[in-house]
Coordinates of C-alpha atoms and ligand atoms in Angstrom, one line a residue:
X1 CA 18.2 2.0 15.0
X2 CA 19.0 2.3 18.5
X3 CA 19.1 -1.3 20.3
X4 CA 19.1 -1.3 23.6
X5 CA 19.0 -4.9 24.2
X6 CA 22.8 -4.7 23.0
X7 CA 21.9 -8.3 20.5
X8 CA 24.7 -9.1 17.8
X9 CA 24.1 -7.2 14.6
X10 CA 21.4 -8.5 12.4
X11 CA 19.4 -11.1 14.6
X12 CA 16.8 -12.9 12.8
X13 CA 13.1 -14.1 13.5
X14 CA 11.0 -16.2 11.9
X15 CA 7.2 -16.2 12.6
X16 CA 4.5 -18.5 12.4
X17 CA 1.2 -17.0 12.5
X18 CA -1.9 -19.3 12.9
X19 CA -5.5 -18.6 13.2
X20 CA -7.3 -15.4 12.8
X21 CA -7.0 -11.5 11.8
X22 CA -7.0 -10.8 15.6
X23 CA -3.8 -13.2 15.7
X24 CA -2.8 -11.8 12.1
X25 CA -2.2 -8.1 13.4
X26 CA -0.8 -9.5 16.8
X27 CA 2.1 -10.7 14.9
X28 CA 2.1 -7.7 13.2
X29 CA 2.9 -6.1 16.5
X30 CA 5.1 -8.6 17.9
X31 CA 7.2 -7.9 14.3
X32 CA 7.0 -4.4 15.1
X33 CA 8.3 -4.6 18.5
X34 CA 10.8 -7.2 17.6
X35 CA 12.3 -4.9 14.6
X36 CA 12.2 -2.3 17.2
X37 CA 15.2 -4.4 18.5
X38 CA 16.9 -4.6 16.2
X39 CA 15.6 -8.5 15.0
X40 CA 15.5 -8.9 11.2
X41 CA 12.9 -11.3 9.8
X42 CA 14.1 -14.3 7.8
X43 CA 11.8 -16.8 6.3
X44 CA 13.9 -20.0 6.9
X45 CA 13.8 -21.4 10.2
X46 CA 17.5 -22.8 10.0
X47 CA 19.2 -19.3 10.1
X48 CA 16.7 -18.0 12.7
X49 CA 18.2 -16.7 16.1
X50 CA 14.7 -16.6 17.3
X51 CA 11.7 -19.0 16.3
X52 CA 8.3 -17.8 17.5
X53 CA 4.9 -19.7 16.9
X54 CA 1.7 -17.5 17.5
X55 CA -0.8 -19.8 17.9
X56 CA -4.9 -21.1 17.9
X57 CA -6.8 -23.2 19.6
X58 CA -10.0 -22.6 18.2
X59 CA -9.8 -26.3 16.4
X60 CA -7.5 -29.5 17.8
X61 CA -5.8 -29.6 13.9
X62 CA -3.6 -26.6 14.0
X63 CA -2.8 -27.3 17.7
X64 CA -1.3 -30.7 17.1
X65 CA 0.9 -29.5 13.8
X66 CA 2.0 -26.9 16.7
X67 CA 3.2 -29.5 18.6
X68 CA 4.6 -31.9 15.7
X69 CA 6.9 -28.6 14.2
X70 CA 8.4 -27.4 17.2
X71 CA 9.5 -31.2 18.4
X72 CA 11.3 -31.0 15.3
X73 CA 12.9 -28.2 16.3
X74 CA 15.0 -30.3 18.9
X75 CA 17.7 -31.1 16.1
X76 CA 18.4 -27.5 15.3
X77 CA 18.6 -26.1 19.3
X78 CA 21.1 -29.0 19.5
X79 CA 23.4 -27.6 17.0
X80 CA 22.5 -23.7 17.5
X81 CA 22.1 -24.0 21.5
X82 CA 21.6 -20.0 21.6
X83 CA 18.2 -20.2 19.3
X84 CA 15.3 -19.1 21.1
X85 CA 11.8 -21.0 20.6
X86 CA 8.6 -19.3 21.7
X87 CA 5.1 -19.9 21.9
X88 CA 2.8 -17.3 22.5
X89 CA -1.5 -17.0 21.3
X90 CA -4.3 -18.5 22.1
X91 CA -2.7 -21.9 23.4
X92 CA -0.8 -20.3 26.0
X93 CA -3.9 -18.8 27.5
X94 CA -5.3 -22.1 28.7
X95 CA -4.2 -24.1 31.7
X96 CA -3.6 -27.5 30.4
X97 CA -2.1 -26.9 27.3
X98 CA 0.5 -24.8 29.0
X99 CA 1.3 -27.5 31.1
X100 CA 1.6 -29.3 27.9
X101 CA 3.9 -27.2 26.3
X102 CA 6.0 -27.4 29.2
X103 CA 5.9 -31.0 29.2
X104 CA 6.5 -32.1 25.5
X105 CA 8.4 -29.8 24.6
X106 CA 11.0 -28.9 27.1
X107 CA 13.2 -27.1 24.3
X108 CA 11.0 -23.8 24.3
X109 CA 12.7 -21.3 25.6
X110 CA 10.2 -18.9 25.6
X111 CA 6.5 -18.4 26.5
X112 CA 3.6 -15.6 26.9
X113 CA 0.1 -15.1 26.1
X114 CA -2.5 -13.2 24.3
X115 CA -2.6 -10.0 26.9
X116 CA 1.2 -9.3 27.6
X117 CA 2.5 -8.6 24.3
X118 CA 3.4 -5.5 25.3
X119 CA 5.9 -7.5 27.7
X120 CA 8.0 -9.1 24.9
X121 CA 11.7 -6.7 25.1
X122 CA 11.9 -7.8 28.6
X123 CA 10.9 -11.8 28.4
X124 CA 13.3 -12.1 25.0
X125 CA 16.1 -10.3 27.3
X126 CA 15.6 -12.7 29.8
X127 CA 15.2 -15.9 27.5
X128 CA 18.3 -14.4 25.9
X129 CA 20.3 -14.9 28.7
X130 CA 19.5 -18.3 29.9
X131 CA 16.1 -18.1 31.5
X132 CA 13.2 -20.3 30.3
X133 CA 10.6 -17.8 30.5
X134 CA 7.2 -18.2 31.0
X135 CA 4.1 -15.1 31.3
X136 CA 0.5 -15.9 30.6
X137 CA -1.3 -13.5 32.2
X138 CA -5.2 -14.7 32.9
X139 CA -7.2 -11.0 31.8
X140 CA -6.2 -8.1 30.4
X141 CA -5.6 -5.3 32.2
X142 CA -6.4 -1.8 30.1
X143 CA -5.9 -1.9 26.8
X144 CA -2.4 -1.1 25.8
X145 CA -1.8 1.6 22.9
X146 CA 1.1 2.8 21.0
X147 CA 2.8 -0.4 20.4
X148 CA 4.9 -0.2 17.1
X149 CA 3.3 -2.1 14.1
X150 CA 5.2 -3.6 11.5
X151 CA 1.8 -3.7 8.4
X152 CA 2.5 -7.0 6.2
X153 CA 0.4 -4.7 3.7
X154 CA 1.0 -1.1 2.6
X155 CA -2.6 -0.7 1.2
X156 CA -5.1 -2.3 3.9
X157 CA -4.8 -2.6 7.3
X158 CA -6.1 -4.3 10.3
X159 CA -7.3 -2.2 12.9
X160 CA -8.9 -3.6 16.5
X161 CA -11.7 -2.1 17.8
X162 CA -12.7 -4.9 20.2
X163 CA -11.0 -7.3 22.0
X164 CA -12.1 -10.4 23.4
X165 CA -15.6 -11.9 23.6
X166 CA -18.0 -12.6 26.4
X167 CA -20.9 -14.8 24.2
X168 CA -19.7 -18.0 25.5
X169 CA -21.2 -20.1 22.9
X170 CA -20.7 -23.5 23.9
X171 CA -18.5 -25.0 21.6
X172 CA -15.4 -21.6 21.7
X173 CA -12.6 -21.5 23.1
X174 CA -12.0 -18.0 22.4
X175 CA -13.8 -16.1 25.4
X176 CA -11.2 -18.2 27.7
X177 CA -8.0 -17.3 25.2
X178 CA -9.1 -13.4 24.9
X179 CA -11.5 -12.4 28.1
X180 CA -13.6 -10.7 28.5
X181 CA -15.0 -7.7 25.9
X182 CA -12.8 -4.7 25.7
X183 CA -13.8 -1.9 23.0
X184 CA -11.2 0.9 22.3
X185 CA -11.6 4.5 23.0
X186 CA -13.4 5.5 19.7
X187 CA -11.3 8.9 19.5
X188 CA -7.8 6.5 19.4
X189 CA -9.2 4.2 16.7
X190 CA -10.1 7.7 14.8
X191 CA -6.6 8.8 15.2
X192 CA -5.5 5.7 14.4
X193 CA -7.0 5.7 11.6
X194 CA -6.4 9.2 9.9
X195 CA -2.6 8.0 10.2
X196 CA -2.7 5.5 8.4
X197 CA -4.8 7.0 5.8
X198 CA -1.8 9.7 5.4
X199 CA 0.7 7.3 5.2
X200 CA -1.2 6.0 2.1
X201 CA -3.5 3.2 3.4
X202 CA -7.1 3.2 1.4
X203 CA -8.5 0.4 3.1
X204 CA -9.3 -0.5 6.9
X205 CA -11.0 -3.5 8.5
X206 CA -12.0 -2.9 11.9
X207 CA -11.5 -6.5 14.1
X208 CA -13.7 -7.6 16.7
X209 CA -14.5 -11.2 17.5
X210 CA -18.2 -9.5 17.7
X211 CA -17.9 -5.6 16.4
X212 CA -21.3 -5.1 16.8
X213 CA -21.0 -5.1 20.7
X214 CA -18.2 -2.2 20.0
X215 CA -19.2 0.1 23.0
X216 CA -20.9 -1.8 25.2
X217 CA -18.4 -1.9 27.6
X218 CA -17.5 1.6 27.7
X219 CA -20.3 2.9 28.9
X220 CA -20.7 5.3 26.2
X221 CA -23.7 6.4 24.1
X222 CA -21.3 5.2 21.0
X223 CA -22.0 1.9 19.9
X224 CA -21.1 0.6 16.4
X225 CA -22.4 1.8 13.7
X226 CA -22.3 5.6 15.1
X227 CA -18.5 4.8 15.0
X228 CA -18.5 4.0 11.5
X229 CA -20.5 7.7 10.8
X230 CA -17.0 8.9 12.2
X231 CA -14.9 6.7 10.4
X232 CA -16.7 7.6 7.4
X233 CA -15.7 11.3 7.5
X234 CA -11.5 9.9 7.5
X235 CA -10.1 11.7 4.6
X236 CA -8.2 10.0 1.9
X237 CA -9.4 6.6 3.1
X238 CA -11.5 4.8 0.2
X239 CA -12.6 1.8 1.9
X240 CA -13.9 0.3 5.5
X241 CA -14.7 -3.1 6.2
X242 CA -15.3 -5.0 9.1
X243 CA -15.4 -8.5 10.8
X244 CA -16.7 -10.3 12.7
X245 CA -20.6 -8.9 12.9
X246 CA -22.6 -11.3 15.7
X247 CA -26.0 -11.7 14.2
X248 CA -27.9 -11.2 17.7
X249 CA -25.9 -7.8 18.2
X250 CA -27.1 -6.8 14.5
X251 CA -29.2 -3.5 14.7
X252 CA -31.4 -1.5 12.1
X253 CA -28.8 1.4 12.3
X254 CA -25.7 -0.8 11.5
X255 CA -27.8 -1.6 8.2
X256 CA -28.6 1.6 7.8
X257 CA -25.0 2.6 7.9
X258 CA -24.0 0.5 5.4
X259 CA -26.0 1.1 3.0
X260 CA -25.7 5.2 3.5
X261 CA -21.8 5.4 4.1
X262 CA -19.9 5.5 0.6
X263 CA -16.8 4.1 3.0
X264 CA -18.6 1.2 4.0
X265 CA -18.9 -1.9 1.8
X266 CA -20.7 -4.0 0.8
X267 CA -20.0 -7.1 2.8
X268 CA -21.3 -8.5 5.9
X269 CA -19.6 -11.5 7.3
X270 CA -22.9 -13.3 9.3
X271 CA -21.7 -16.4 10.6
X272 CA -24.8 -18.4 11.2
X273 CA -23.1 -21.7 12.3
X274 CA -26.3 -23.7 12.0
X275 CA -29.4 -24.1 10.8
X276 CA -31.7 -25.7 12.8
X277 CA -33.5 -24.3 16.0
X278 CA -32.7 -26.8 18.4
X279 CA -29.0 -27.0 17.5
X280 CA -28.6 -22.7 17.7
X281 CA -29.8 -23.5 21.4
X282 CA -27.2 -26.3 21.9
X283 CA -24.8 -23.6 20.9
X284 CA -26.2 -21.1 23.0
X285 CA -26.1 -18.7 19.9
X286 CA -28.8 -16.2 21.3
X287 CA -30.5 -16.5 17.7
X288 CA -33.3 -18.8 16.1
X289 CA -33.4 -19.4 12.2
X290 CA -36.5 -17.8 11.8
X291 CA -34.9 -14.3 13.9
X292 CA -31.1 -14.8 11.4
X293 CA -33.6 -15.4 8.1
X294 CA -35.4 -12.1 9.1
X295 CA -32.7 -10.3 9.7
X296 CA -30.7 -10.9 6.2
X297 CA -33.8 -10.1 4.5
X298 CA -33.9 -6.9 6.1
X299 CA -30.4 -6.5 5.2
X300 CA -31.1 -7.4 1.6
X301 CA -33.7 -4.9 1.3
X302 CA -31.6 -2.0 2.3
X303 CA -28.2 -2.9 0.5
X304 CA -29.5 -5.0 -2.6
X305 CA -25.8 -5.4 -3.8
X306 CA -24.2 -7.0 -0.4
X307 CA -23.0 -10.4 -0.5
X308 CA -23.1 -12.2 2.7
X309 CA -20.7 -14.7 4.2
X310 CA -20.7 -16.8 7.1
X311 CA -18.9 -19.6 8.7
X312 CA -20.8 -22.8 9.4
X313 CA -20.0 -25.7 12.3
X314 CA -20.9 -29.5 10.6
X315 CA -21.4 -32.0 13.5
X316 CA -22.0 -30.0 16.6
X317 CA -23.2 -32.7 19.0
X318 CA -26.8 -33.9 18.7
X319 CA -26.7 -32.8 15.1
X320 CA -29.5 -35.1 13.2
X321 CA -29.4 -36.0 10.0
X322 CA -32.6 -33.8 9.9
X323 CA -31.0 -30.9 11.5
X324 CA -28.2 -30.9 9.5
X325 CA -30.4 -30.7 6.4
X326 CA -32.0 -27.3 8.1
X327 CA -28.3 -26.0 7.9
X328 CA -28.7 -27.3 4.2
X329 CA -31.5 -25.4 3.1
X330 CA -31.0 -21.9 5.5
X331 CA -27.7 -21.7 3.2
X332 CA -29.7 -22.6 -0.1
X333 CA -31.8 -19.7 1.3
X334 CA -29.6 -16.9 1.9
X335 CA -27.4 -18.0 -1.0
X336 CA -24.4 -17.1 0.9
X337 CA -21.7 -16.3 -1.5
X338 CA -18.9 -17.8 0.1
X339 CA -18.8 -19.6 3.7
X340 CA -16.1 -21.5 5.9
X341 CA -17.2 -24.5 6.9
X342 CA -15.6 -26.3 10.0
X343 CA -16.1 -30.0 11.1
X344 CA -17.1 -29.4 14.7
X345 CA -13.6 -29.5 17.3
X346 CA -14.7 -30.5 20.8
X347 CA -12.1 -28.0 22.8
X348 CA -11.9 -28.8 26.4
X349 CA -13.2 -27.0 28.9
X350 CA -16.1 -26.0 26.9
X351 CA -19.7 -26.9 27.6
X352 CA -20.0 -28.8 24.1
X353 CA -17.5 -30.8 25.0
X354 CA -18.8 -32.4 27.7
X355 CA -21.9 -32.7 25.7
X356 CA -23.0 -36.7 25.7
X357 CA -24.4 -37.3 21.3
X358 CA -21.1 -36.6 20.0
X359 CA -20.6 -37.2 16.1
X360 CA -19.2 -39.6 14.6
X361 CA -16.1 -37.8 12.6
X362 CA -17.5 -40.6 9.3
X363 CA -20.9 -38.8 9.7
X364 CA -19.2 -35.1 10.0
X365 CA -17.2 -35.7 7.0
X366 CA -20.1 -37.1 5.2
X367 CA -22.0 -34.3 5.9
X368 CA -19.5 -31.3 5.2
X369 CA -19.3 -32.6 1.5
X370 CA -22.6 -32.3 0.5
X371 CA -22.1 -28.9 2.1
X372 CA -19.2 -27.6 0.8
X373 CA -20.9 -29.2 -2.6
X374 CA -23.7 -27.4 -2.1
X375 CA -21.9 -23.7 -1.5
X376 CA -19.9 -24.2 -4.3
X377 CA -22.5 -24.3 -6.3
X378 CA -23.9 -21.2 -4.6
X379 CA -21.0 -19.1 -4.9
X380 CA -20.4 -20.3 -9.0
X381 CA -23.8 -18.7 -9.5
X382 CA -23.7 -15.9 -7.2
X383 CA -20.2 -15.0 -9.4
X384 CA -22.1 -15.6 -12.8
X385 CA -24.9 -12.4 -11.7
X386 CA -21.6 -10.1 -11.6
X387 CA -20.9 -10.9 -15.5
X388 CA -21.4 -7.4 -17.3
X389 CA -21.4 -5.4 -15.0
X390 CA -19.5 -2.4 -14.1
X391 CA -17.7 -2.5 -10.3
X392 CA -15.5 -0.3 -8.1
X393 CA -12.4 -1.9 -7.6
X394 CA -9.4 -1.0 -5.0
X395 CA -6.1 -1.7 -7.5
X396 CA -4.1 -4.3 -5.0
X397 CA -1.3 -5.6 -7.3
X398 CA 0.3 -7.1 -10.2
X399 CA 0.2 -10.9 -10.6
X400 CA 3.3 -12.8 -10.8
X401 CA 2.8 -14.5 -13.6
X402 CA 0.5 -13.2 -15.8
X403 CA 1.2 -9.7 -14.9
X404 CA -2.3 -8.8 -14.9
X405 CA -3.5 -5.9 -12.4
X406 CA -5.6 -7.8 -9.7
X407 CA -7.6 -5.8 -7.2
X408 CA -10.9 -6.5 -5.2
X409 CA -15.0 -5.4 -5.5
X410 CA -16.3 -3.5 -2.6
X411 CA -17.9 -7.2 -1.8
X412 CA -14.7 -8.3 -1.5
X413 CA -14.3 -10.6 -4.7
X414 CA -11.1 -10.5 -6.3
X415 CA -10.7 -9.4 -10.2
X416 CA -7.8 -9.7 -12.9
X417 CA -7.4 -7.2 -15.6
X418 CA -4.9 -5.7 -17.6
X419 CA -3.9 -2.3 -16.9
X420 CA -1.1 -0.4 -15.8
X421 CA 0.8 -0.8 -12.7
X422 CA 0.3 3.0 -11.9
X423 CA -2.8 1.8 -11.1
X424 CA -1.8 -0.2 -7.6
X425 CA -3.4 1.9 -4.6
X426 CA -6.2 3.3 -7.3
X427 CA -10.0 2.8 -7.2
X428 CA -11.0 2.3 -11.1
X429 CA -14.3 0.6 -12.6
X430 CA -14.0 -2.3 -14.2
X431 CA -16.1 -4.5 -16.5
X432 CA -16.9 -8.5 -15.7
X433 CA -16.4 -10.3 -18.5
X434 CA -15.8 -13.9 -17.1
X435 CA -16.8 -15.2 -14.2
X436 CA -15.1 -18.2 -12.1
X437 CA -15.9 -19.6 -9.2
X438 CA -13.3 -17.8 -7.0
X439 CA -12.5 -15.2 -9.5
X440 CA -13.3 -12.9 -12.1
X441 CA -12.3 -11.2 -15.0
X442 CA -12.6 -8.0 -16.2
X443 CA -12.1 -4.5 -18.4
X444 CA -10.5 -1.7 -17.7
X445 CA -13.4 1.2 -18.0
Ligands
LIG501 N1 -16.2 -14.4 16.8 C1 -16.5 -15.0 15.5 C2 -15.8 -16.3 15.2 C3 -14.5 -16.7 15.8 S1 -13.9 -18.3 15.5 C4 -18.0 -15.3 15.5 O1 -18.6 -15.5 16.5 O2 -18.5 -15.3 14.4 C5 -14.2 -18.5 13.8 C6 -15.1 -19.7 13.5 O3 -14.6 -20.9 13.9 C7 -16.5 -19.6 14.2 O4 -17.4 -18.8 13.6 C8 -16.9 -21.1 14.1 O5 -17.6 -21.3 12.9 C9 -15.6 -21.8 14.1 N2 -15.4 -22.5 15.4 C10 -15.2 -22.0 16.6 N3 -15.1 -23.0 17.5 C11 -15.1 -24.2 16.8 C12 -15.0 -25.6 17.2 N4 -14.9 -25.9 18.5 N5 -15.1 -26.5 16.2 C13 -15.3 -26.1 14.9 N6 -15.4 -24.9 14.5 C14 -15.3 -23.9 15.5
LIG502 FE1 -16.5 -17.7 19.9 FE2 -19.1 -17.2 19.9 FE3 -17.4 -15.4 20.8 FE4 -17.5 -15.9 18.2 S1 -19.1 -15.0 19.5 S2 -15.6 -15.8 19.5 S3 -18.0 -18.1 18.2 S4 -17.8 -17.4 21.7
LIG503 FE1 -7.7 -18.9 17.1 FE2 -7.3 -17.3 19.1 FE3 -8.2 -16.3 16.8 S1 -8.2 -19.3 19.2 S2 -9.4 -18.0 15.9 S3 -6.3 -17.2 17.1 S4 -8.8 -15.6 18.8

C-alpha cells in the first residue's frame, strides 16, 4: 500500500482499548487509519514503534491503571528513544486530567481526543518527527464519514448511529468526554450498512450512548425505531441489535418494532441504575420506578421471549440502606437476566460529586455483594427456562479447546454444540440441553 508518510517498512502499533463499544469501534478506526499508513499491529508492547492507549473515564479504576502502565513505559522510551506513546479517549477530553497527563507523564509523545480522530496521519507525522503533540478539540464539528475501518470481527459489526449524549445525569462523565447528541444521516448508516452486509457481515449493532434519541437532533420526522423499519429491509443481513436504549426516550413504536422486525432481536439493554425514587432524582434520570416497572411490562407483553439487561450504580450518594433494598427488589422484579453492576465513581466535575452523603466504599462493597448474589441467582434461573427448547443461533466460531461450534441466541446468550465448522457465519436451530449460568449447551436440529 501506498505510504505517504514515507515510515521505515513495517512499523508496528500496539493498542489498548478501554471502556466501551463507542471506544471499541474508535480503535477500530484509529487501526484503520493507522494500517492505512502503513503501521502493522503487534501485540507486544516491547517491539512497538508506536504505543497508543484509548481510554475512559467513566470510573477512577481504569484511569489510574492508565497512568500506572504508561509510567512504566519510561524504561522502554529510554532504550527505544524513537517509540511514540499516545493517549487519546475520553481522558483527554477533560481539562484537568490533561494537565495531568502532561504532568506525570512527560514521556507521551502524543495526545488527541475523542472528536479529532480523523486528525491522526498528520499529529503521528508531527510526533514522528520530534514534536510532542497535543489536539483535544472541545465539540465536534460535523460528523466525519468515510474513515477507513479495520473490523476486529468479520461477522458482527459496530455501527454508530449517535454520538455523544446530552442527559447529564449527575454522576457521568460522558456528556463532557463526547458532547453534545449528534445522530447520523439515516441514508449513510443504510449505506453503511448494505456494505457490510455484502462483504459477508450478518450481524449489526447500532451504538448510541442513548439510540432512542436517534433523530432528535436532525430535525427529521425519522426517529428510531422508523430507522430500524429501514434497516430491516437490508438484504443478506440476519441480525440487528442495538445499545444503549435510555428508558425515558423508550416509546410504544420502538416496542412495536421489535417485536414485528424478524431483524431485530430480542434484547433490550435498559439500564435502570437504581431502584428507589428519591435516588433516580439524585441522578437526574428523568424516570421514576413505578414509570421504568411499567414500561418493561409493556415490553414484556409485546415480546414475551426478550431478555432484559441493565447496568446498576451501588452507592450513589445518599443511598440508604432502605433505598438500596428498592434497587434490590426492582431487579428481583424485572428478573433481569444479566446486569453490570458498578460501585459508584465520584468523577469530577460532575454534580454527584460534589454531592455532601457520600458512601462509605465498606458500605458500597457490602452492598454490591448481596447484589451481584442476588443476579446471579437471577440469571442461573432465567438460563434454566431455556432448557428444551429450540433457538436460532448465529454460528460465531469454533472453541479452542473443545472444538465445539459456539454461536449466540437472538437474546444474546452464548451456546456450544457440536457441529461442523461450515457452519461459522450460519443461522441454525439448536436444542438446550444444559443450562449454566453463563452458558449453555445444545443440539444441532
Ligand atoms: N449511556 C449509557 C451508559 C454509559 S456508561 C446509559 O445511559 O445507559 C455505562 C454505565 O456506567 C452506566 O450505565 C452506569 O451504570 C455506569 N456509570 C456511569 N458513570 C458512573 C460512575 N460515576 N460511577 C459508577 N458507575 C458509573
Ligand atoms: Fe451518562 Fe446518562 Fe448519558 Fe448514559 S444517558 S451516557 S449514563 S449521562
Ligand atoms: Fe468510557 Fe468514554 Fe465510553 S468515558 S464508557 S469510553 S464514552
Amino acid at each position: 500500500m501506498l505510504n505517504p508518510y514515507h515510515l521505515q517498512a513495517q512499523a508496528t502499533f500496539y493498542l489498548k482499548t478501554m471502556g466501551c463499544q463507542m471506544n471499541e469501534h474508535d480503535s477500530e478506526v484509529i487501526t484503520g487509519i493507522l494500517m492505512s499508513l502503513g503501521y502493522v499491529s503487534t501485540d507486544s508492547v516491547d517491539e512497538a514503534d508506536l504505543i497508543l492507549y484509548n481510554t475512559c473515564s467513566v470510573r477512577e479504576n481504569p484511569e489510574r491503571k492508565v497512568y500506572g502502565q504508561i509510567a512504566r513505559f519510561r524504561a522502554l522510551k529510554a532504550k527505544k528513544p524513537n517509540l511514540i506513546i499516545g493517549i487519546c479517549g475520553c481522558m483527554t477530553q477533560q481539562k484537568e486530567e490533561l494537565t495531568a497527563i502532561l504532568r506525570k507523564l512527560p514521556h507521551v509523545d502524543l495526545i488527541f481526543g475523542t472528536h479529532n480522530i480523523h486528525r491522526l496521519p498528520e499529529l503521528l507525522e508531527r510526533a514522528t518527527s520530534g514534536d510532542r503533540v497535543v489536539e483535544v478539540w472541545d465539540e465536534g464539528q460535523e460528523i466525519i464519514e468515510e474513515l477507513p475501518v479495520r473490523r476486529s470481527n468479520t461477522l458482527k459489526a459496530f455501527v454508530n448511529i449517535i454520538y455523544g449524549c446530552t442527559n447529564f445525569c449527575t454522576y457521568c462523565i460522558v456528556p463532557y468526554t463526547r458532547g453534545k447528541e449528534r445522530s447520523r444521516r439515516p441514508e449513510l448508516i443504510y449505506d453503511e450498512i448494505c456494505q457490510l452486509a455484502q462483504a459477508g457481515y450478518k450481524e449489526i449493532t447500532l451504538l448510541g450512548q442513548n439510540v432512542n434519541a436517534y433523530g432528535r437532533d436532525l430535525g427529521l420526522e425519522n426517529d428510531f425505531a422508523q430507522l430500524l423499519h429501514e434497516l430491516n429491509k437490508v438484504p443478506d443481513l440476519s441480525r440487528i441489535r442495538f445499545t444503549t436504549s435510555h428508558p425515558k426516550d423508550m416509546k410504544d413504536n420502538l416496542i412495536t418494532a421489535i417485536a414485528s422486525l424478524d431483524k431485530v432481536c430480542e434484547h433490550l439493554h435498559l439500564p435502570v441504575q437504581a431502584g428507589s425514587n428519591h435516588v433516580l432524582k439524585a441522578m437526574n434520570r428523568g424516570y421514576s420506578r413505578e414509570y421504568y416497572l411499567d414500561l418493561v411490562a409493556r415490553i414484556k407483553k409485546a415480546v414475551p421471549t426478550i431478555s432484559l439487561t441493565t447496568d446498576l450504580i451501588v452507592g450513589f450518594p445518599g443511598e440508604s440502606d432502605e433505598d438500596f433494598q428498592e434497587t434490590l427488589s426492582l431487579v428481583e422484579e424485572v428478573g433481569f437476566s444479566s446486569s453490570f453492576t458498578f460501585l459508584y465513581s465520584p468523577r469530577k466535575g460532575t454534580p454527584a460529586a460534589k454531592m455532601t452523603a457520600q458512601v462509605p466504599e465498606d458500605i458500597k462493597k457490602e452492598r454490591i455483594y448481596r447484589l451481584i448474589a442476588l443476579q446471579n441467582d437471577l440469571s442461573a434461573k432465567h438460563m434454566q427456562t431455556l432448557l428444551g427448547q429450540r433457538l436460532e443461533v448465529l454460528v460465531d466460531g469454533v472453541a479452542e479447546q473443545s472444538g465445539d461450534l459456539t454461536g449466540r441466541t437472538r437474546t444474546n446468550k452464548q451456546v456450544l454444540f457440536s457441529g461442523s465448522s461450515d457452519l461459522v457465519g450460519q443461522t441454525v436451530n439448536v436444542i438446550i440441553k444444559m443450562a449454566q449460568t453463563w452458558i449453555l449447551r445444545g443440539e444441532l436440529v
